[in-house]
Amino acid sequence: MFDKILIANRGEIALRITRACRELGIKPVAVFSEADRNALHARYADEAYHIGPSQPNQSYLDIQKIVETAKISGSDAIHPGYGFLAQIPEFARQCEANNIVFIGPSSRTLHLMGNKIAARKTMKQAGIPIVPGSIETLETEDEVETLAEQVGYPILIKAVYGGGGKGLRSARNADEIHQAMELAKLEAEASFGNVKIYVEKLLERPRHIEFQVLADKHGNTIHLGERECSIQRKHQKLIEETPSSIMTEEKRALMGERAVEAAKAVDYVSVGTMEFLVDKGGAFYFLEMNTRLQVEHLITEMVTGVDIVKEQILIAASENLGYKQNDIVLNGHALNCRINAEDPSKGFAASPGNVTNFHLPGGPGVRVDTALYVGCDIPLFYDSLIAKVAAWGHSREEAILRMRNALQELSVEGVETTASFLRRILMDKNYEQGHIHTCFVDERMNSFGFQREDDLEDVAILAATLARYLSNRRQGTVVIPSRNRKLASLWKAAGRTNQFSGSELRWIH
Ligand code: MV4
């Protein structure tokens, strides 16, 4: 067993890992950036090391600094939490090379699952259903068109090293392929440093259902049921729940078995998640694998009684799983709400600042994971998640009622939060009936009292990227949609257009 674990993360997840360490008799070691000098995660650990300035690149993402700190502190292992370095193969490789246990899968597995084409190929070979589409990188518009004709329109062009929704572009017919490919490649290059793309059939209004998997080093692999994650906005999950309202015992057994087979196909070790898209007819397709502990793990903990973080640490320490598949019994229903320091009335702009006061909800079945304290600062440098509120009930109805009350009890002063917005979703009649899909929030924004708004920041980044791209090209035509008024005005302001029509901006060198 480990003596000391360095926790390469911050906020509520660092606290969550600290708690698991304490229960296992392991000394938790914290690292903190300049902005986190007074952060709770640093105070609650046995030791805390300052690792650099507030910018993530120079602190929580600095592989060298973190590996060095693990060595200096005498830590046997590093837990990366989620985000930051959790899925970076090079980080896992550096840990392996320095005889520090990376609490997660091998660098090889991280690398394999980071390449979405490689993941699709592997799953296809293992007999796991994948979304119809290519299992090779596509280069030319002709190749894309040929594939589109095979699988049928609409199609979705995706980045091979993508994930999290960047570099996704749909095309409803052959005429839309040129523009969709250009934009997908641009965004892929800007976001992932790689232009490679592939194509899938676009599933319309699918549900996003994921299975939690646990795999030890001795060949024991089990699943802990599903989480319904369809309630999201701009690829940020807002509310997760388990079980999904479309799940039956037979369906869970079938999908769960596929999830376990998928994990075995990549020799997976650690906790991980198989993401599936489920279409209206109930057909399911492997989408991606998340090779880390996830934000929403706590609802699975509530219905299974399994401490996922403790199991993850035990697996890394080469222990056997504490459970067999038959031991896993799902009890009741649980919801998770992500409370972000964002202002829903300002297009969900980050709302950093000093928390002058707050009250957390409680009562039967309510769990709050947070690193808030009165007087704490919410820095602009990091993810805006400030608390996770989970509610358990015997039934879905009871869990929803408890969550509505919990969100009403929650108050945070000093920064804006998404709590009231989440409560409006929970009050929606369609939500109440479980009629949800991945477009649910977007389509109902107006009824929740908010305008659907283009994210100005995204638009500015795209405009800047296009400008850079064009300045490197000697010739060519790039067509960008002018339906987006902000992008159109930014583009014109940059003096980058010499043609403008109602439906498009056309730039000709
Ligand atoms: C899809 C899809 C529909 N059809 N693929 C979005 C993030 C990226 N990792 C995969 N995503 C999607 N892929 C096909 N072939 C719809 C989405 C999608 C989505 C997926 C999961 C959760 C939320 C989503 C929101 C919008 C689109």
PDB file of C-alpha atoms in Angstrom, residues 219-395:
ATOM      1  CA  GLY A 219      -8.235  -9.349 -14.850  1.00  0.00           C
ATOM      2  CA  ASN A 220     -11.327  -8.472 -12.785  1.00  0.00           C
ATOM      3  CA  THR A 221     -13.495  -5.966 -14.657  1.00  0.00           C
ATOM      4  CA  ILE A 222     -16.968  -4.882 -13.567  1.00  0.00           C
ATOM      5  CA  HIS A 223     -19.414  -2.068 -14.233  1.00  0.00           C
ATOM      6  CA  LEU A 224     -21.372   0.041 -11.752  1.00  0.00           C
ATOM      7  CA  GLY A 225     -24.339   0.834 -13.974  1.00  0.00           C
ATOM      8  CA  GLU A 226     -24.991   3.887 -16.074  1.00  0.00           C
ATOM      9  CA  ARG A 227     -25.232   7.644 -15.767  1.00  0.00           C
ATOM     10  CA  GLU A 228     -27.542   9.681 -17.956  1.00  0.00           C
ATOM     11  CA  CYS A 229     -25.611  12.808 -18.975  1.00  0.00           C
ATOM     12  CA  SER A 230     -27.878  14.304 -21.634  1.00  0.00           C
ATOM     13  CA  ILE A 231     -28.548  17.517 -19.704  1.00  0.00           C
ATOM     14  CA  GLN A 232     -25.652  19.622 -20.954  1.00  0.00           C
ATOM     15  CA  ARG A 233     -24.931  22.982 -22.519  1.00  0.00           C
ATOM     16  CA  LYS A 234     -22.065  23.588 -24.926  1.00  0.00           C
ATOM     17  CA  HIS A 235     -20.612  20.180 -24.030  1.00  0.00           C
ATOM     18  CA  GLN A 236     -20.539  21.043 -20.331  1.00  0.00           C
ATOM     19  CA  LYS A 237     -22.649  18.609 -18.365  1.00  0.00           C
ATOM     20  CA  LEU A 238     -25.094  20.332 -16.027  1.00  0.00           C
ATOM     21  CA  ILE A 239     -27.142  17.577 -14.370  1.00  0.00           C
ATOM     22  CA  GLU A 240     -26.322  13.872 -14.335  1.00  0.00           C
ATOM     23  CA  GLU A 241     -28.518  11.100 -13.022  1.00  0.00           C
ATOM     24  CA  THR A 242     -28.601   7.400 -12.380  1.00  0.00           C
ATOM     25  CA  PRO A 243     -30.366   5.247 -13.336  1.00  0.00           C
ATOM     26  CA  SER A 244     -31.371   6.616 -16.733  1.00  0.00           C
ATOM     27  CA  SER A 245     -35.131   6.813 -17.226  1.00  0.00           C
ATOM     28  CA  ILE A 246     -34.828   4.726 -20.413  1.00  0.00           C
ATOM     29  CA  MET A 247     -32.941   1.876 -18.770  1.00  0.00           C
ATOM     30  CA  THR A 248     -34.378  -1.551 -18.092  1.00  0.00           C
ATOM     31  CA  GLU A 249     -32.592  -4.340 -16.278  1.00  0.00           C
ATOM     32  CA  GLU A 250     -32.091  -6.250 -19.543  1.00  0.00           C
ATOM     33  CA  LYS A 251     -30.749  -3.189 -21.357  1.00  0.00           C
ATOM     34  CA  ARG A 252     -28.390  -2.387 -18.481  1.00  0.00           C
ATOM     35  CA  ALA A 253     -27.108  -5.951 -18.453  1.00  0.00           C
ATOM     36  CA  LEU A 254     -26.495  -5.800 -22.215  1.00  0.00           C
ATOM     37  CA  MET A 255     -24.876  -2.352 -22.318  1.00  0.00           C
ATOM     38  CA  GLY A 256     -22.933  -3.062 -19.142  1.00  0.00           C
ATOM     39  CA  GLU A 257     -21.584  -6.263 -20.642  1.00  0.00           C
ATOM     40  CA  ARG A 258     -20.500  -4.322 -23.748  1.00  0.00           C
ATOM     41  CA  ALA A 259     -18.833  -1.689 -21.548  1.00  0.00           C
ATOM     42  CA  VAL A 260     -16.886  -4.393 -19.712  1.00  0.00           C
ATOM     43  CA  GLU A 261     -15.903  -6.059 -23.016  1.00  0.00           C
ATOM     44  CA  ALA A 262     -14.775  -2.656 -24.307  1.00  0.00           C
ATOM     45  CA  ALA A 263     -12.579  -2.153 -21.234  1.00  0.00           C
ATOM     46  CA  LYS A 264     -11.102  -5.633 -21.637  1.00  0.00           C
ATOM     47  CA  ALA A 265     -10.402  -4.973 -25.326  1.00  0.00           C
ATOM     48  CA  VAL A 266      -7.933  -2.248 -24.328  1.00  0.00           C
ATOM     49  CA  ASP A 267      -6.586  -4.112 -21.256  1.00  0.00           C
ATOM     50  CA  TYR A 268      -8.011  -1.318 -19.188  1.00  0.00           C
ATOM     51  CA  VAL A 269      -6.853  -0.951 -15.584  1.00  0.00           C
ATOM     52  CA  SER A 270      -8.283   1.667 -13.160  1.00  0.00           C
ATOM     53  CA  VAL A 271     -11.674   3.394 -13.108  1.00  0.00           C
ATOM     54  CA  GLY A 272     -12.962   4.540 -16.474  1.00  0.00           C
ATOM     55  CA  THR A 273     -16.138   5.367 -18.329  1.00  0.00           C
ATOM     56  CA  MET A 274     -17.577   4.089 -21.591  1.00  0.00           C
ATOM     57  CA  GLU A 275     -19.660   6.752 -23.291  1.00  0.00           C
ATOM     58  CA  PHE A 276     -22.536   5.670 -25.507  1.00  0.00           C
ATOM     59  CA  LEU A 277     -24.971   7.555 -27.693  1.00  0.00           C
ATOM     60  CA  VAL A 278     -28.474   6.083 -27.632  1.00  0.00           C
ATOM     61  CA  ASP A 279     -30.854   6.906 -30.482  1.00  0.00           C
ATOM     62  CA  LYS A 280     -34.640   7.246 -30.373  1.00  0.00           C
ATOM     63  CA  GLY A 281     -35.092   3.582 -31.226  1.00  0.00           C
ATOM     64  CA  GLY A 282     -32.912   2.591 -28.277  1.00  0.00           C
ATOM     65  CA  ALA A 283     -29.933   1.466 -30.381  1.00  0.00           C
ATOM     66  CA  PHE A 284     -26.655   2.285 -28.636  1.00  0.00           C
ATOM     67  CA  TYR A 285     -23.207   3.068 -30.007  1.00  0.00           C
ATOM     68  CA  PHE A 286     -19.796   3.415 -28.365  1.00  0.00           C
ATOM     69  CA  LEU A 287     -18.733   7.065 -28.541  1.00  0.00           C
ATOM     70  CA  GLU A 288     -15.559   7.552 -26.512  1.00  0.00           C
ATOM     71  CA  MET A 289     -13.833   6.281 -23.425  1.00  0.00           C
ATOM     72  CA  ASN A 290     -13.001   8.584 -20.518  1.00  0.00           C
ATOM     73  CA  THR A 291      -9.784   7.321 -19.007  1.00  0.00           C
ATOM     74  CA  ARG A 292     -10.154   9.057 -15.651  1.00  0.00           C
ATOM     75  CA  LEU A 293     -12.250   9.538 -12.541  1.00  0.00           C
ATOM     76  CA  GLN A 294     -15.214  11.716 -13.506  1.00  0.00           C
ATOM     77  CA  VAL A 295     -16.898  14.733 -11.952  1.00  0.00           C
ATOM     78  CA  GLU A 296     -20.187  12.867 -11.698  1.00  0.00           C
ATOM     79  CA  HIS A 297     -18.799   9.729  -9.985  1.00  0.00           C
ATOM     80  CA  LEU A 298     -20.660  10.526  -6.753  1.00  0.00           C
ATOM     81  CA  ILE A 299     -24.136   9.571  -8.022  1.00  0.00           C
ATOM     82  CA  THR A 300     -22.816   6.088  -8.807  1.00  0.00           C
ATOM     83  CA  GLU A 301     -21.352   5.982  -5.303  1.00  0.00           C
ATOM     84  CA  MET A 302     -24.765   6.880  -3.871  1.00  0.00           C
ATOM     85  CA  VAL A 303     -26.698   4.109  -5.629  1.00  0.00           C
ATOM     86  CA  THR A 304     -24.025   1.370  -5.378  1.00  0.00           C
ATOM     87  CA  GLY A 305     -22.380   2.176  -2.043  1.00  0.00           C
ATOM     88  CA  VAL A 306     -18.973   1.721  -3.706  1.00  0.00           C
ATOM     89  CA  ASP A 307     -16.306   4.326  -2.878  1.00  0.00           C
ATOM     90  CA  ILE A 308     -14.953   4.760  -6.414  1.00  0.00           C
ATOM     91  CA  VAL A 309     -11.927   6.846  -5.399  1.00  0.00           C
ATOM     92  CA  LYS A 310     -10.842   4.336  -2.757  1.00  0.00           C
ATOM     93  CA  GLU A 311     -11.231   1.492  -5.273  1.00  0.00           C
ATOM     94  CA  GLN A 312      -9.181   3.484  -7.784  1.00  0.00           C
ATOM     95  CA  ILE A 313      -6.341   3.885  -5.287  1.00  0.00           C
ATOM     96  CA  LEU A 314      -6.518   0.210  -4.256  1.00  0.00           C
ATOM     97  CA  ILE A 315      -6.389  -0.860  -7.913  1.00  0.00           C
ATOM     98  CA  ALA A 316      -3.275   1.283  -8.453  1.00  0.00           C
ATOM     99  CA  ALA A 317      -1.731  -0.403  -5.411  1.00  0.00           C
ATOM    100  CA  SER A 318      -2.259  -3.766  -7.205  1.00  0.00           C
ATOM    101  CA  GLU A 319      -5.044  -4.908  -4.868  1.00  0.00           C
ATOM    102  CA  ASN A 320      -7.928  -7.040  -6.058  1.00  0.00           C
ATOM    103  CA  LEU A 321     -11.258  -5.336  -6.688  1.00  0.00           C
ATOM    104  CA  GLY A 322     -13.357  -5.422  -3.544  1.00  0.00           C
ATOM    105  CA  TYR A 323     -16.450  -6.392  -5.569  1.00  0.00           C
ATOM    106  CA  LYS A 324     -17.656  -8.940  -8.103  1.00  0.00           C
ATOM    107  CA  GLN A 325     -20.328  -7.994 -10.650  1.00  0.00           C
ATOM    108  CA  ASN A 326     -22.958  -9.879  -8.609  1.00  0.00           C
ATOM    109  CA  ASP A 327     -22.149  -7.765  -5.537  1.00  0.00           C
ATOM    110  CA  ILE A 328     -23.253  -4.612  -7.350  1.00  0.00           C
ATOM    111  CA  VAL A 329     -26.862  -3.786  -6.514  1.00  0.00           C
ATOM    112  CA  LEU A 330     -28.343  -0.459  -7.578  1.00  0.00           C
ATOM    113  CA  ASN A 331     -30.421   1.125  -4.861  1.00  0.00           C
ATOM    114  CA  GLY A 332     -32.649   4.148  -5.501  1.00  0.00           C
ATOM    115  CA  HIS A 333     -32.001   7.131  -7.701  1.00  0.00           C
ATOM    116  CA  ALA A 334     -29.423   9.921  -7.588  1.00  0.00           C
ATOM    117  CA  LEU A 335     -28.906  13.281  -9.309  1.00  0.00           C
ATOM    118  CA  ASN A 336     -25.837  15.483  -9.487  1.00  0.00           C
ATOM    119  CA  CYS A 337     -25.906  19.207 -10.137  1.00  0.00           C
ATOM    120  CA  ARG A 338     -22.733  21.040 -11.082  1.00  0.00           C
ATOM    121  CA  ILE A 339     -22.744  24.469  -9.458  1.00  0.00           C
ATOM    122  CA  ASN A 340     -20.540  26.807 -11.476  1.00  0.00           C
ATOM    123  CA  ALA A 341     -19.450  30.356 -10.680  1.00  0.00           C
ATOM    124  CA  GLU A 342     -21.022  31.656 -13.877  1.00  0.00           C
ATOM    125  CA  ASP A 343     -23.696  34.217 -14.675  1.00  0.00           C
ATOM    126  CA  PRO A 344     -26.538  32.637 -16.703  1.00  0.00           C
ATOM    127  CA  SER A 345     -27.938  36.100 -17.505  1.00  0.00           C
ATOM    128  CA  LYS A 346     -24.619  37.045 -19.146  1.00  0.00           C
ATOM    129  CA  GLY A 347     -24.290  34.046 -21.426  1.00  0.00           C
ATOM    130  CA  PHE A 348     -22.750  31.962 -18.618  1.00  0.00           C
ATOM    131  CA  ALA A 349     -19.721  34.235 -18.384  1.00  0.00           C
ATOM    132  CA  ALA A 350     -17.314  33.245 -15.603  1.00  0.00           C
ATOM    133  CA  SER A 351     -18.075  35.041 -12.344  1.00  0.00           C
ATOM    134  CA  PRO A 352     -14.845  35.026 -10.347  1.00  0.00           C
ATOM    135  CA  GLY A 353     -14.452  36.828  -7.021  1.00  0.00           C
ATOM    136  CA  ASN A 354     -14.500  36.532  -3.275  1.00  0.00           C
ATOM    137  CA  VAL A 355     -17.147  34.379  -1.596  1.00  0.00           C
ATOM    138  CA  THR A 356     -18.361  36.574   1.257  1.00  0.00           C
ATOM    139  CA  ASN A 357     -20.863  34.084   2.635  1.00  0.00           C
ATOM    140  CA  PHE A 358     -22.644  30.872   1.700  1.00  0.00           C
ATOM    141  CA  HIS A 359     -25.024  28.238   2.951  1.00  0.00           C
ATOM    142  CA  LEU A 360     -24.915  24.608   1.842  1.00  0.00           C
ATOM    143  CA  PRO A 361     -27.983  22.373   1.645  1.00  0.00           C
ATOM    144  CA  GLY A 362     -28.364  19.225   3.747  1.00  0.00           C
ATOM    145  CA  GLY A 363     -30.922  16.723   4.918  1.00  0.00           C
ATOM    146  CA  PRO A 364     -31.586  13.072   4.051  1.00  0.00           C
ATOM    147  CA  GLY A 365     -29.865  11.890   0.877  1.00  0.00           C
ATOM    148  CA  VAL A 366     -28.024  15.151   0.170  1.00  0.00           C
ATOM    149  CA  ARG A 367     -24.267  15.240  -0.411  1.00  0.00           C
ATOM    150  CA  VAL A 368     -22.218  18.336  -1.256  1.00  0.00           C
ATOM    151  CA  ASP A 369     -18.616  18.121  -2.484  1.00  0.00           C
ATOM    152  CA  THR A 370     -16.995  21.541  -2.388  1.00  0.00           C
ATOM    153  CA  ALA A 371     -13.841  23.400  -1.371  1.00  0.00           C
ATOM    154  CA  LEU A 372     -15.728  26.619  -0.562  1.00  0.00           C
ATOM    155  CA  TYR A 373     -15.109  28.488   2.701  1.00  0.00           C
ATOM    156  CA  VAL A 374     -16.252  31.954   3.750  1.00  0.00           C
ATOM    157  CA  GLY A 375     -13.732  34.395   2.353  1.00  0.00           C
ATOM    158  CA  CYS A 376     -12.317  32.053  -0.311  1.00  0.00           C
ATOM    159  CA  ASP A 377     -11.451  33.375  -3.763  1.00  0.00           C
ATOM    160  CA  ILE A 378     -12.782  31.880  -6.995  1.00  0.00           C
ATOM    161  CA  PRO A 379      -9.932  32.517  -9.448  1.00  0.00           C
ATOM    162  CA  LEU A 380     -10.537  33.125 -13.125  1.00  0.00           C
ATOM    163  CA  PHE A 381      -7.662  30.815 -14.045  1.00  0.00           C
ATOM    164  CA  TYR A 382      -9.449  27.506 -13.585  1.00  0.00           C
ATOM    165  CA  ASP A 383     -12.676  25.615 -14.224  1.00  0.00           C
ATOM    166  CA  SER A 384     -15.680  27.426 -12.737  1.00  0.00           C
ATOM    167  CA  LEU A 385     -17.054  24.392 -10.850  1.00  0.00           C
ATOM    168  CA  ILE A 386     -17.401  25.457  -7.188  1.00  0.00           C
ATOM    169  CA  ALA A 387     -19.654  22.733  -5.783  1.00  0.00           C
ATOM    170  CA  LYS A 388     -21.344  19.476  -6.658  1.00  0.00           C
ATOM    171  CA  VAL A 389     -24.733  18.936  -5.078  1.00  0.00           C
ATOM    172  CA  ALA A 390     -25.984  15.353  -5.218  1.00  0.00           C
ATOM    173  CA  ALA A 391     -29.374  14.130  -4.049  1.00  0.00           C
ATOM    174  CA  TRP A 392     -30.459  10.542  -3.485  1.00  0.00           C
ATOM    175  CA  GLY A 393     -34.052   9.307  -3.281  1.00  0.00           C
ATOM    176  CA  HIS A 394     -35.857   5.968  -3.213  1.00  0.00           C
ATOM    177  CA  SER A 395     -37.424   7.002  -6.543  1.00  0.00           C
TER     178      SER A 395
END
